[in-house]
Amino acid sequence: MAWIEIARTGVTSVRLHPWRSIATVLCVVAVLVPYLAGLAICGGLADEAAQSIDAGADLYVTGRQFGRSVPLPLDAADKIAALPGVTSAVPRIVGRLAIGEERHSVVVLGMPPDKLPESASLVDGRWFTADDSNELVVGSALAAGLKVKVDALLPPFYQNRQGERISKVVGIFSHDAPLWQANLMFTSFKTAARLFDQPALATDILVRCRTGSEEELAAAFHRQLHWTGPDGSRLDVRVTSRQELEALWAAAAAHRDGVFQLHWMLALSVAVLAVLVTSAYGTSQRRSEVAVLKAIGWRTDEVLVRSGVEGLLLGLAGAAVSVLIAWVWLRGMNGYGIADLFLPTLGLQPQVRIPCRLLPVPVLIGALLSWIVVTSGSLYATWRTAMTPPAHVLRSSG
Amino acid sequence: MRTSKDNLILATVLFAAVAATVVVATEQFGAADPQAAGRRFQSAVGGLGMGPHADLSHCAWQFDPRVTDDDDAGLEALPGIHDYNPWHSMALFPVPSETSRHGLD
């Protein structure tokens, strides 16, 4: 019972020094919020990348020349589809265009529309049709940048030897779709081929195959798929499997963790110093307080419990407030200002829903470290003061 | 008086802690809809996008490593660093050519 009463004086200590308590919590918040926000964005991005790998093709086949990726002739899809074990081979065009007076960077994606979902719930409007009628589904950031809505007509923004046409926006991706839709211009394969004036090329072939046959098929592609031009030039293939993408993502996660831990350690060291100043060495009043407690009969362990409870409360408050601020910042304000650090091409005010997920482990680690920061700032100083004769402390504190 | 103010402080801190716990729990178990939207999008486009960039303008690798097999952005020389793409400030993917470039040095 006596220990509970002593612990309660820790709460009193928080109240007795309101500005010191506020400053300590602010120090913790200043360090924890960017850390939690960054990890939440990375967590959300990891989820969406995993979906991209899972829902994508089993194998991606592109051309290879001079050690770099190049497009493939369109007949590659038929050659690949004819190989045993392949269940489908879909040609795709992924390329970059600039559009509008401000030269918005656009990711053009062309695919045969027969694989599109029947429901167009992802888009405001509808999907494009299979023909080459220049119907486009555009990303939400691109639509905002170009100030276009569904059914808007775009004047020719590309060059083609056969002549240019007006394009029509038939759909706009919803805000909930992943961030990679932001600057996307999704259209039929034929339209994409016209936009780039490349009627006989595909940038990659999406291959689906029987489970377990990926490695065997990749080897077969390398063995059997070659093209030789009339000038003697040779075109080979590059094959990327789902397993390779998963391994790449795992390496990226390790890289990310390293970067974050480095930043966190730097911030943590600054926070310890800041809390040290605000909570202990900065106030002679606090030393006097400990000395008076000792003078009226408190033991050193009781003084430390009081200080420990105070640190626990301030640490808990700092961690909880940090989680709430990070959540409001990411969900309520859509990462205004901070998303640009982690998702560099979205700008200060993202026009898409930023990926984010506050994971429990970083939050728990943040709370623990928050307590360590606050406690290490005050507990040692309290112990040193408590071990000194009270009269000496009171004299030196004036 | 002292006890009531102390209780208020204690209650405020505990309320903030409970609210933070609820937020984290909601993030864990209540994020079904955006994930479903993401899966539908990826099914429609055949898998597009893996990295932190939202377009191909600065580094296609950071948009999707399936699109390119190297960091194709312009690199800048910085003291102490061989060459550096400023758009990788907080980017998540290690640059694939970094090892080979350093290997050639």
Short mmCIF file of C-alpha atoms in Angstrom, two decimals:
data_model
loop_
_atom_site.label_atom_id
_atom_site.label_comp_id
_atom_site.label_asym_id
_atom_site.label_seq_id
_atom_site.Cartn_x
_atom_site.Cartn_y
_atom_site.Cartn_z
CA MET A 1 0.00 0.00 0.00
CA ALA A 2 2.85 2.32 0.90
CA TRP A 3 4.46 1.66 -2.49
CA ILE A 4 1.23 2.59 -4.27
CA GLU A 5 1.14 5.85 -2.36
CA ILE A 6 4.77 6.46 -3.31
CA ALA A 7 3.92 5.68 -6.94
CA ARG A 8 1.07 8.17 -6.81
CA THR A 9 3.54 10.88 -5.86
CA GLY A 10 5.08 10.22 -9.30
CA VAL A 11 1.82 11.49 -10.80
CA THR A 12 2.00 14.46 -8.48
CA SER A 13 5.50 15.15 -9.70
CA VAL A 14 4.20 15.34 -13.28
CA ARG A 15 1.66 17.92 -12.14
CA LEU A 16 4.08 19.96 -10.05
CA HIS A 17 6.33 20.68 -13.04
CA PRO A 18 3.90 21.12 -15.93
CA TRP A 19 6.30 22.84 -18.36
CA ARG A 20 9.01 20.29 -17.78
CA SER A 21 6.48 17.49 -18.32
CA ILE A 22 5.17 19.10 -21.50
CA ALA A 23 8.70 19.67 -22.83
CA THR A 24 9.63 16.05 -22.14
CA VAL A 25 6.54 14.73 -23.93
CA LEU A 26 7.23 17.06 -26.87
CA CYS A 27 10.80 15.74 -27.13
CA VAL A 28 9.46 12.20 -27.35
CA VAL A 29 6.77 13.20 -29.85
CA ALA A 30 9.30 15.00 -32.06
CA VAL A 31 11.33 11.82 -32.40
CA LEU A 32 8.58 9.22 -32.45
CA VAL A 33 6.11 10.76 -34.90
CA PRO A 34 8.39 10.77 -38.00
CA TYR A 35 9.63 7.32 -37.07
CA LEU A 36 6.12 5.87 -36.72
CA ALA A 37 4.86 7.70 -39.80
CA GLY A 38 7.77 6.46 -41.89
CA LEU A 39 7.39 2.90 -40.77
CA ALA A 40 3.62 3.07 -41.33
CA ILE A 41 4.14 4.25 -44.91
CA CYS A 42 6.71 1.51 -45.48
CA GLY A 43 4.34 -1.06 -43.97
CA GLY A 44 1.51 0.06 -46.23
CA LEU A 45 3.79 0.07 -49.25
CA ALA A 46 4.97 -3.44 -48.39
CA ASP A 47 1.38 -4.66 -48.30
CA GLU A 48 0.60 -3.15 -51.68
CA ALA A 49 3.85 -4.42 -53.21
CA ALA A 50 3.00 -7.90 -51.99
CA GLN A 51 -0.38 -7.62 -53.72
CA SER A 52 1.36 -6.45 -56.88
CA ILE A 53 3.56 -9.55 -56.84
CA ASP A 54 0.78 -11.96 -55.86
CA ALA A 55 -1.80 -10.73 -58.36
CA GLY A 56 0.74 -10.28 -61.15
CA ALA A 57 2.01 -12.80 -63.64
CA ASP A 58 4.15 -15.85 -62.84
CA LEU A 59 6.85 -14.75 -65.28
CA TYR A 60 7.65 -11.44 -66.97
CA VAL A 61 9.50 -11.72 -70.24
CA THR A 62 11.25 -8.77 -71.89
CA GLY A 63 13.90 -8.43 -74.56
CA ARG A 64 17.57 -8.03 -73.71
CA GLN A 65 20.30 -6.30 -75.69
CA PHE A 66 23.58 -4.82 -74.49
CA GLY A 67 22.70 -6.06 -71.01
CA ARG A 68 19.62 -3.88 -70.81
CA SER A 69 15.89 -4.49 -71.14
CA VAL A 70 14.34 -3.72 -74.52
CA PRO A 71 10.92 -4.39 -76.09
CA LEU A 72 10.06 -7.67 -77.77
CA PRO A 73 8.45 -8.28 -81.16
CA LEU A 74 4.73 -8.87 -80.80
CA ASP A 75 4.99 -12.43 -82.11
CA ALA A 76 6.83 -13.33 -78.89
CA ALA A 77 3.48 -13.72 -77.13
CA ASP A 78 2.37 -16.37 -79.64
CA LYS A 79 5.71 -18.18 -79.44
CA ILE A 80 5.55 -18.22 -75.64
CA ALA A 81 1.90 -19.31 -75.58
CA ALA A 82 2.77 -22.27 -77.79
CA LEU A 83 5.26 -23.67 -75.27
CA PRO A 84 4.04 -26.55 -73.09
CA GLY A 85 3.21 -25.51 -69.53
CA VAL A 86 2.18 -21.97 -70.46
CA THR A 87 -1.46 -21.24 -69.72
CA SER A 88 -1.50 -17.66 -71.02
CA ALA A 89 0.86 -15.09 -72.51
CA VAL A 90 -0.40 -11.50 -72.61
CA PRO A 91 1.56 -8.71 -74.31
CA ARG A 92 1.78 -5.43 -72.43
CA ILE A 93 3.14 -1.96 -73.10
CA VAL A 94 4.53 0.13 -70.24
CA GLY A 95 6.06 3.43 -71.27
CA ARG A 96 6.48 7.06 -70.39
CA LEU A 97 4.98 10.14 -72.02
CA ALA A 98 4.80 13.79 -71.08
CA ILE A 99 1.50 15.58 -71.48
CA GLY A 100 0.06 19.05 -71.07
CA GLU A 101 1.66 22.46 -70.77
CA GLU A 102 3.29 21.45 -67.50
CA ARG A 103 4.63 18.26 -69.10
CA HIS A 104 3.06 15.85 -66.60
CA SER A 105 4.94 12.59 -66.54
CA VAL A 106 2.52 9.83 -67.51
CA VAL A 107 2.91 6.08 -67.19
CA VAL A 108 1.16 4.62 -70.23
CA LEU A 109 -0.07 1.07 -69.75
CA GLY A 110 -1.56 -0.82 -72.69
CA MET A 111 -3.14 -4.24 -72.34
CA PRO A 112 -5.75 -6.30 -74.14
CA PRO A 113 -8.95 -5.54 -72.22
CA ASP A 114 -10.20 -9.13 -72.13
CA LYS A 115 -8.52 -9.60 -68.72
CA LEU A 116 -10.23 -6.61 -67.14
CA PRO A 117 -12.63 -7.27 -64.27
CA GLU A 118 -16.31 -7.04 -65.23
CA SER A 119 -17.00 -4.55 -62.47
CA ALA A 120 -15.52 -1.10 -62.95
CA SER A 121 -15.79 -0.32 -59.23
CA LEU A 122 -12.15 0.78 -59.24
CA VAL A 123 -12.85 3.61 -61.61
CA ASP A 124 -15.22 6.52 -61.78
CA GLY A 125 -16.67 5.90 -65.25
CA ARG A 126 -15.95 2.71 -67.19
CA TRP A 127 -13.14 0.66 -68.66
CA PHE A 128 -11.86 1.31 -72.18
CA THR A 129 -12.94 -0.80 -75.14
CA ALA A 130 -10.79 -3.26 -77.05
CA ASP A 131 -10.46 -1.25 -80.23
CA ASP A 132 -8.05 1.55 -81.04
CA SER A 133 -10.50 4.36 -80.30
CA ASN A 134 -8.12 6.19 -77.93
CA GLU A 135 -10.24 5.61 -74.84
CA LEU A 136 -8.28 6.20 -71.65
CA VAL A 137 -8.65 5.46 -67.95
CA VAL A 138 -6.43 7.93 -66.12
CA GLY A 139 -5.03 8.11 -62.61
CA SER A 140 -6.46 10.42 -59.99
CA ALA A 141 -3.35 12.61 -59.69
CA LEU A 142 -3.07 12.91 -63.46
CA ALA A 143 -6.76 13.84 -63.76
CA ALA A 144 -6.31 16.50 -61.08
CA GLY A 145 -3.16 17.81 -62.76
CA LEU A 146 -4.80 18.01 -66.18
CA LYS A 147 -8.09 19.21 -64.65
CA VAL A 148 -10.09 16.63 -66.59
CA LYS A 149 -13.19 14.65 -65.67
CA VAL A 150 -14.90 11.61 -67.13
CA ASP A 151 -15.87 12.10 -70.81
CA ALA A 152 -13.29 14.86 -71.21
CA LEU A 153 -11.58 15.02 -74.61
CA LEU A 154 -7.82 15.39 -74.83
CA PRO A 155 -6.27 17.02 -77.89
CA PRO A 156 -3.51 14.99 -79.57
CA PHE A 157 -0.51 14.77 -77.23
CA TYR A 158 1.57 12.25 -79.18
CA GLN A 159 3.04 11.84 -82.61
CA ASN A 160 2.18 9.03 -84.99
CA ARG A 161 3.11 8.47 -88.62
CA GLN A 162 -0.51 7.53 -89.37
CA GLY A 163 -1.80 10.76 -87.84
CA GLU A 164 -2.94 11.78 -84.38
CA ARG A 165 -6.39 11.60 -82.84
CA ILE A 166 -8.35 13.16 -80.04
CA SER A 167 -8.44 10.90 -76.96
CA LYS A 168 -11.33 10.45 -74.57
CA VAL A 169 -11.14 9.98 -70.82
CA VAL A 170 -13.70 7.25 -70.09
CA GLY A 171 -12.69 6.58 -66.50
CA ILE A 172 -10.66 7.92 -63.59
CA PHE A 173 -9.13 5.62 -61.02
CA SER A 174 -10.64 5.90 -57.58
CA HIS A 175 -8.74 7.40 -54.69
CA ASP A 176 -8.57 3.96 -53.01
CA ALA A 177 -6.54 2.31 -55.77
CA PRO A 178 -2.80 1.91 -55.06
CA LEU A 179 -0.42 4.84 -55.51
CA TRP A 180 0.88 3.50 -58.83
CA GLN A 181 -2.39 4.53 -60.46
CA ALA A 182 -1.61 8.18 -59.66
CA ASN A 183 -0.09 9.08 -63.05
CA LEU A 184 -1.32 6.09 -64.99
CA MET A 185 -2.91 6.25 -68.42
CA PHE A 186 -4.46 2.81 -68.83
CA THR A 187 -5.68 1.92 -72.28
CA SER A 188 -5.99 -0.87 -74.81
CA PHE A 189 -2.88 -2.42 -76.28
CA LYS A 190 -3.70 -1.04 -79.70
CA THR A 191 -4.14 2.50 -78.41
CA ALA A 192 -0.90 2.33 -76.42
CA ALA A 193 0.90 1.09 -79.52
CA ARG A 194 -0.45 4.09 -81.39
CA LEU A 195 0.55 6.55 -78.66
CA PHE A 196 4.18 5.37 -79.01
CA ASP A 197 3.94 4.71 -82.76
CA GLN A 198 5.23 1.20 -82.17
CA PRO A 199 2.67 -1.13 -83.74
CA ALA A 200 4.76 -4.32 -83.61
CA LEU A 201 6.39 -4.21 -80.15
CA ALA A 202 5.48 -5.10 -76.59
CA THR A 203 7.58 -4.01 -73.62
CA ASP A 204 6.87 -7.23 -71.74
CA ILE A 205 4.89 -10.45 -71.96
CA LEU A 206 2.96 -11.54 -68.88
CA VAL A 207 3.15 -15.31 -68.61
CA ARG A 208 0.97 -17.51 -66.46
CA CYS A 209 1.96 -21.13 -66.18
CA ARG A 210 1.33 -24.36 -64.31
CA THR A 211 2.40 -24.22 -60.67
CA GLY A 212 5.95 -25.43 -60.22
CA SER A 213 6.97 -25.08 -63.85
CA GLU A 214 8.37 -21.52 -63.59
CA GLU A 215 12.05 -22.43 -63.48
CA GLU A 216 11.77 -24.95 -66.25
CA LEU A 217 9.89 -22.48 -68.43
CA ALA A 218 12.35 -19.67 -67.74
CA ALA A 219 15.16 -21.94 -68.91
CA ALA A 220 13.14 -22.88 -72.00
CA PHE A 221 12.57 -19.20 -72.82
CA HIS A 222 16.29 -18.48 -72.59
CA ARG A 223 17.05 -21.49 -74.79
CA GLN A 224 14.40 -21.10 -77.45
CA LEU A 225 13.51 -17.42 -77.75
CA HIS A 226 15.95 -15.52 -79.95
CA TRP A 227 15.46 -13.14 -82.80
CA THR A 228 18.01 -12.23 -85.42
CA GLY A 229 17.48 -9.10 -87.50
CA PRO A 230 18.32 -8.75 -91.18
CA ASP A 231 21.40 -6.75 -90.15
CA GLY A 232 22.59 -9.62 -87.96
CA SER A 233 21.58 -8.02 -84.66
CA ARG A 234 20.49 -10.47 -82.02
CA LEU A 235 17.71 -10.15 -79.45
CA ASP A 236 17.60 -12.38 -76.37
CA VAL A 237 15.10 -12.47 -73.52
CA ARG A 238 15.17 -11.56 -69.87
CA VAL A 239 12.83 -13.49 -67.58
CA THR A 240 11.77 -12.29 -64.13
CA SER A 241 9.90 -14.71 -61.91
CA ARG A 242 7.58 -14.07 -59.00
CA GLN A 243 10.13 -15.71 -56.67
CA GLU A 244 12.81 -13.26 -57.81
CA LEU A 245 10.51 -10.33 -57.11
CA GLU A 246 9.71 -11.68 -53.66
CA ALA A 247 13.42 -12.08 -52.93
CA LEU A 248 14.05 -8.54 -54.16
CA TRP A 249 11.35 -7.22 -51.88
CA ALA A 250 12.82 -9.10 -48.91
CA ALA A 251 16.20 -7.47 -49.62
CA ALA A 252 14.46 -4.10 -49.91
CA ALA A 253 12.82 -4.62 -46.52
CA ALA A 254 16.20 -5.34 -44.93
CA HIS A 255 17.65 -2.24 -46.61
CA ARG A 256 14.74 -0.17 -45.37
CA ASP A 257 15.11 -1.45 -41.80
CA GLY A 258 18.78 -0.57 -41.82
CA VAL A 259 18.11 2.97 -43.03
CA PHE A 260 15.40 3.47 -40.47
CA GLN A 261 17.33 2.10 -37.55
CA LEU A 262 20.23 4.40 -38.43
CA HIS A 263 17.97 7.45 -38.49
CA TRP A 264 16.26 6.31 -35.36
CA MET A 265 19.51 5.89 -33.43
CA LEU A 266 20.58 9.40 -34.40
CA ALA A 267 17.25 10.86 -33.37
CA LEU A 268 17.27 8.84 -30.18
CA SER A 269 20.64 10.15 -29.11
CA VAL A 270 19.42 13.72 -29.63
CA ALA A 271 16.24 12.97 -27.70
CA VAL A 272 18.15 11.57 -24.71
CA LEU A 273 20.18 14.78 -24.47
CA ALA A 274 17.07 16.92 -24.84
CA VAL A 275 15.20 15.03 -22.14
CA LEU A 276 18.27 15.08 -19.91
CA VAL A 277 18.30 18.87 -20.08
CA THR A 278 14.57 19.34 -19.63
CA SER A 279 14.04 16.77 -16.91
CA ALA A 280 17.08 16.75 -14.68
CA TYR A 281 20.09 18.96 -15.06
CA GLY A 282 17.99 21.89 -16.24
CA THR A 283 16.27 22.46 -12.90
CA SER A 284 17.88 23.01 -9.54
CA GLN A 285 14.36 22.91 -8.14
CA ARG A 286 14.21 19.21 -8.94
CA ARG A 287 17.45 18.53 -7.06
CA SER A 288 16.12 20.47 -4.09
CA GLU A 289 12.92 18.44 -4.22
CA VAL A 290 14.82 15.15 -4.05
CA ALA A 291 16.98 16.47 -1.21
CA VAL A 292 13.91 17.53 0.80
CA LEU A 293 12.34 14.11 0.32
CA LYS A 294 15.54 12.50 1.57
CA ALA A 295 15.68 14.92 4.50
CA ILE A 296 12.16 14.01 5.66
CA GLY A 297 13.00 10.33 5.64
CA TRP A 298 12.44 8.92 2.13
CA ARG A 299 14.76 6.10 1.13
CA THR A 300 16.70 6.19 -2.13
CA ASP A 301 14.64 3.34 -3.65
CA GLU A 302 11.44 5.22 -2.84
CA VAL A 303 12.73 8.34 -4.56
CA LEU A 304 13.67 6.23 -7.56
CA VAL A 305 10.21 4.62 -7.70
CA ARG A 306 8.68 8.09 -7.67
CA SER A 307 10.94 9.18 -10.50
CA GLY A 308 10.37 5.90 -12.38
CA VAL A 309 6.58 6.29 -12.26
CA GLU A 310 6.91 9.84 -13.44
CA GLY A 311 9.09 8.67 -16.35
CA LEU A 312 6.69 5.85 -17.15
CA LEU A 313 3.76 8.25 -17.31
CA LEU A 314 5.59 10.77 -19.46
CA GLY A 315 6.93 8.04 -21.74
CA LEU A 316 3.49 6.48 -22.11
CA ALA A 317 1.93 9.86 -22.79
CA GLY A 318 4.61 10.66 -25.38
CA ALA A 319 4.21 7.32 -27.14
CA ALA A 320 0.39 7.45 -27.13
CA VAL A 321 0.28 11.03 -28.38
CA SER A 322 2.83 10.15 -31.08
CA VAL A 323 0.72 7.24 -32.33
CA LEU A 324 -2.39 9.41 -32.43
CA ILE A 325 -0.62 12.29 -34.20
CA ALA A 326 1.00 9.91 -36.72
CA TRP A 327 -2.37 8.28 -37.41
CA VAL A 328 -4.20 11.58 -37.88
CA TRP A 329 -1.35 12.86 -40.05
CA LEU A 330 -1.42 9.81 -42.32
CA ARG A 331 -5.10 8.97 -42.41
CA GLY A 332 -6.79 12.31 -41.76
CA MET A 333 -4.33 14.56 -43.58
CA ASN A 334 -3.18 11.88 -46.05
CA GLY A 335 0.45 12.39 -45.07
CA TYR A 336 0.53 16.07 -46.01
CA GLY A 337 4.17 17.14 -46.05
CA ILE A 338 5.69 13.91 -44.78
CA ALA A 339 4.59 11.52 -47.54
CA ASP A 340 6.87 13.33 -49.97
CA LEU A 341 9.90 12.16 -47.98
CA PHE A 342 9.04 8.51 -48.45
CA LEU A 343 7.08 8.64 -51.70
CA PRO A 344 9.14 11.29 -53.49
CA THR A 345 7.10 11.86 -56.65
CA LEU A 346 3.72 12.53 -55.02
CA GLY A 347 4.43 16.09 -53.92
CA LEU A 348 3.61 17.77 -50.62
CA GLN A 349 -0.12 17.18 -51.00
CA PRO A 350 -0.63 13.70 -52.48
CA GLN A 351 -3.56 13.31 -54.84
CA VAL A 352 -3.82 9.60 -54.07
CA ARG A 353 -4.45 7.65 -50.90
CA ILE A 354 -1.00 7.07 -49.52
CA PRO A 355 -0.24 3.50 -48.46
CA CYS A 356 0.15 3.24 -44.71
CA ARG A 357 -0.37 0.79 -41.89
CA LEU A 358 0.64 1.31 -38.29
CA LEU A 359 2.09 -2.02 -37.27
CA PRO A 360 2.00 -3.10 -33.61
CA VAL A 361 5.67 -4.08 -33.31
CA PRO A 362 7.13 -0.66 -34.24
CA VAL A 363 4.56 0.99 -31.98
CA LEU A 364 5.56 -1.25 -29.05
CA ILE A 365 9.25 -0.67 -29.73
CA GLY A 366 8.57 3.06 -29.98
CA ALA A 367 6.72 3.03 -26.63
CA LEU A 368 9.52 1.08 -24.96
CA LEU A 369 12.21 3.35 -26.34
CA SER A 370 10.15 6.38 -25.39
CA TRP A 371 10.13 5.15 -21.78
CA ILE A 372 13.88 4.46 -21.95
CA VAL A 373 14.56 7.96 -23.31
CA VAL A 374 12.54 9.67 -20.59
CA THR A 375 13.81 7.43 -17.81
CA SER A 376 17.44 7.61 -18.83
CA GLY A 377 17.08 11.37 -18.80
CA SER A 378 15.85 11.54 -15.22
CA LEU A 379 16.52 8.33 -13.30
CA TYR A 380 20.30 8.56 -13.26
CA ALA A 381 20.25 12.23 -12.23
CA THR A 382 17.71 11.45 -9.50
CA TRP A 383 19.85 8.60 -8.19
CA ARG A 384 22.97 10.79 -8.12
CA THR A 385 21.07 13.46 -6.19
CA ALA A 386 19.50 10.95 -3.82
CA MET A 387 22.90 9.47 -3.00
CA THR A 388 24.30 12.91 -2.06
CA PRO A 389 23.72 14.21 1.50
CA PRO A 390 20.60 16.46 1.40
CA ALA A 391 22.32 19.38 3.11
CA HIS A 392 25.01 19.40 0.46
CA VAL A 393 22.44 19.33 -2.34
CA LEU A 394 20.37 22.11 -0.77
CA ARG A 395 23.45 24.28 -0.30
CA SER A 396 24.66 23.77 -3.87
CA SER A 397 21.15 24.39 -5.25
CA GLY A 398 21.03 27.73 -3.51
CA MET B 1 -7.78 18.81 -4.66
CA ARG B 2 -4.38 17.26 -5.14
CA THR B 3 -5.87 13.80 -5.65
CA SER B 4 -8.47 14.94 -8.16
CA LYS B 5 -5.87 16.68 -10.32
CA ASP B 6 -3.59 13.68 -10.14
CA ASN B 7 -6.47 11.43 -11.12
CA LEU B 8 -7.23 13.69 -14.05
CA ILE B 9 -3.64 13.44 -15.28
CA LEU B 10 -3.65 9.67 -14.83
CA ALA B 11 -6.99 9.33 -16.63
CA THR B 12 -5.81 11.51 -19.51
CA VAL B 13 -2.66 9.46 -20.04
CA LEU B 14 -4.57 6.19 -19.82
CA PHE B 15 -7.21 7.48 -22.23
CA ALA B 16 -4.51 8.44 -24.73
CA ALA B 17 -2.91 5.01 -24.34
CA VAL B 18 -6.22 3.21 -24.89
CA ALA B 19 -7.00 5.41 -27.90
CA ALA B 20 -3.58 4.62 -29.40
CA THR B 21 -4.16 0.90 -28.82
CA VAL B 22 -7.55 1.10 -30.54
CA VAL B 23 -5.96 2.91 -33.49
CA VAL B 24 -3.28 0.23 -33.91
CA ALA B 25 -5.87 -2.55 -33.57
CA THR B 26 -8.06 -0.87 -36.20
CA GLU B 27 -5.08 -0.62 -38.54
CA GLN B 28 -4.46 -4.33 -38.09
CA PHE B 29 -7.98 -5.66 -38.51
CA GLY B 30 -9.99 -2.98 -40.26
CA ALA B 31 -8.10 -2.37 -43.50
CA ALA B 32 -9.94 -4.83 -45.73
CA ASP B 33 -11.39 -2.45 -48.29
CA PRO B 34 -8.20 -0.70 -49.51
CA GLN B 35 -6.51 -4.09 -49.76
CA ALA B 36 -9.38 -5.43 -51.86
CA ALA B 37 -9.11 -2.37 -54.10
CA GLY B 38 -5.39 -2.97 -54.45
CA ARG B 39 -5.90 -6.61 -55.41
CA ARG B 40 -8.51 -5.70 -58.04
CA PHE B 41 -6.21 -3.05 -59.47
CA GLN B 42 -3.25 -5.41 -59.67
CA SER B 43 -5.35 -8.13 -61.30
CA ALA B 44 -6.51 -5.64 -63.92
CA VAL B 45 -3.04 -4.33 -64.80
CA GLY B 46 -1.15 -7.62 -64.50
CA GLY B 47 1.00 -6.44 -61.60
CA LEU B 48 2.32 -2.91 -61.83
CA GLY B 49 4.30 -0.93 -59.27
CA MET B 50 6.37 -2.13 -56.35
CA GLY B 51 8.44 0.83 -55.21
CA PRO B 52 7.88 4.26 -53.70
CA HIS B 53 7.74 6.26 -56.96
CA ALA B 54 4.44 6.99 -58.67
CA ASP B 55 5.84 7.55 -62.17
CA LEU B 56 8.81 6.78 -64.36
CA SER B 57 10.27 10.27 -64.51
CA HIS B 58 13.11 10.08 -61.99
CA CYS B 59 13.93 6.40 -61.64
CA ALA B 60 11.87 3.65 -63.23
CA TRP B 61 13.50 1.12 -60.92
CA GLN B 62 11.92 2.81 -57.92
CA PHE B 63 8.55 2.58 -59.67
CA ASP B 64 8.76 -1.07 -60.58
CA PRO B 65 11.86 -3.24 -61.06
CA ARG B 66 9.92 -5.20 -63.68
CA VAL B 67 9.92 -2.17 -65.94
CA THR B 68 13.68 -1.78 -66.01
CA ASP B 69 16.64 -3.72 -64.73
CA ASP B 70 18.75 -0.82 -63.54
CA ASP B 71 18.68 2.62 -61.98
CA ASP B 72 18.18 4.69 -65.12
CA ALA B 73 18.13 8.11 -63.45
CA GLY B 74 20.83 10.73 -63.68
CA LEU B 75 23.30 10.46 -60.83
CA GLU B 76 25.06 13.34 -59.12
CA ALA B 77 28.47 13.38 -57.53
CA LEU B 78 28.51 14.08 -53.82
CA PRO B 79 31.52 14.33 -51.51
CA GLY B 80 32.21 10.95 -49.95
CA ILE B 81 29.80 9.19 -52.26
CA HIS B 82 30.69 7.95 -55.73
CA ASP B 83 27.42 8.96 -57.32
CA TYR B 84 24.01 9.46 -55.92
CA ASN B 85 20.47 9.79 -57.16
CA PRO B 86 18.87 12.55 -55.08
CA TRP B 87 15.47 10.97 -55.67
CA HIS B 88 16.53 8.01 -53.55
CA SER B 89 16.39 10.12 -50.39
CA MET B 90 14.16 7.73 -48.50
CA ALA B 91 13.60 5.18 -51.22
CA LEU B 92 13.23 1.58 -50.26
CA PHE B 93 14.97 -0.42 -52.92
CA PRO B 94 18.70 -0.91 -52.90
CA VAL B 95 20.01 0.18 -56.28
CA PRO B 96 20.87 -2.93 -58.29
CA SER B 97 23.83 -1.48 -60.09
CA GLU B 98 25.45 -0.15 -56.91
CA THR B 99 27.31 -3.37 -56.28
CA SER B 100 28.50 -3.73 -59.83
CA ARG B 101 29.53 -0.06 -60.04
CA HIS B 102 31.55 -0.30 -56.88
CA GLY B 103 32.92 -3.59 -58.07
CA LEU B 104 34.32 -1.86 -61.14
CA ASP B 105 35.95 0.96 -59.18
#
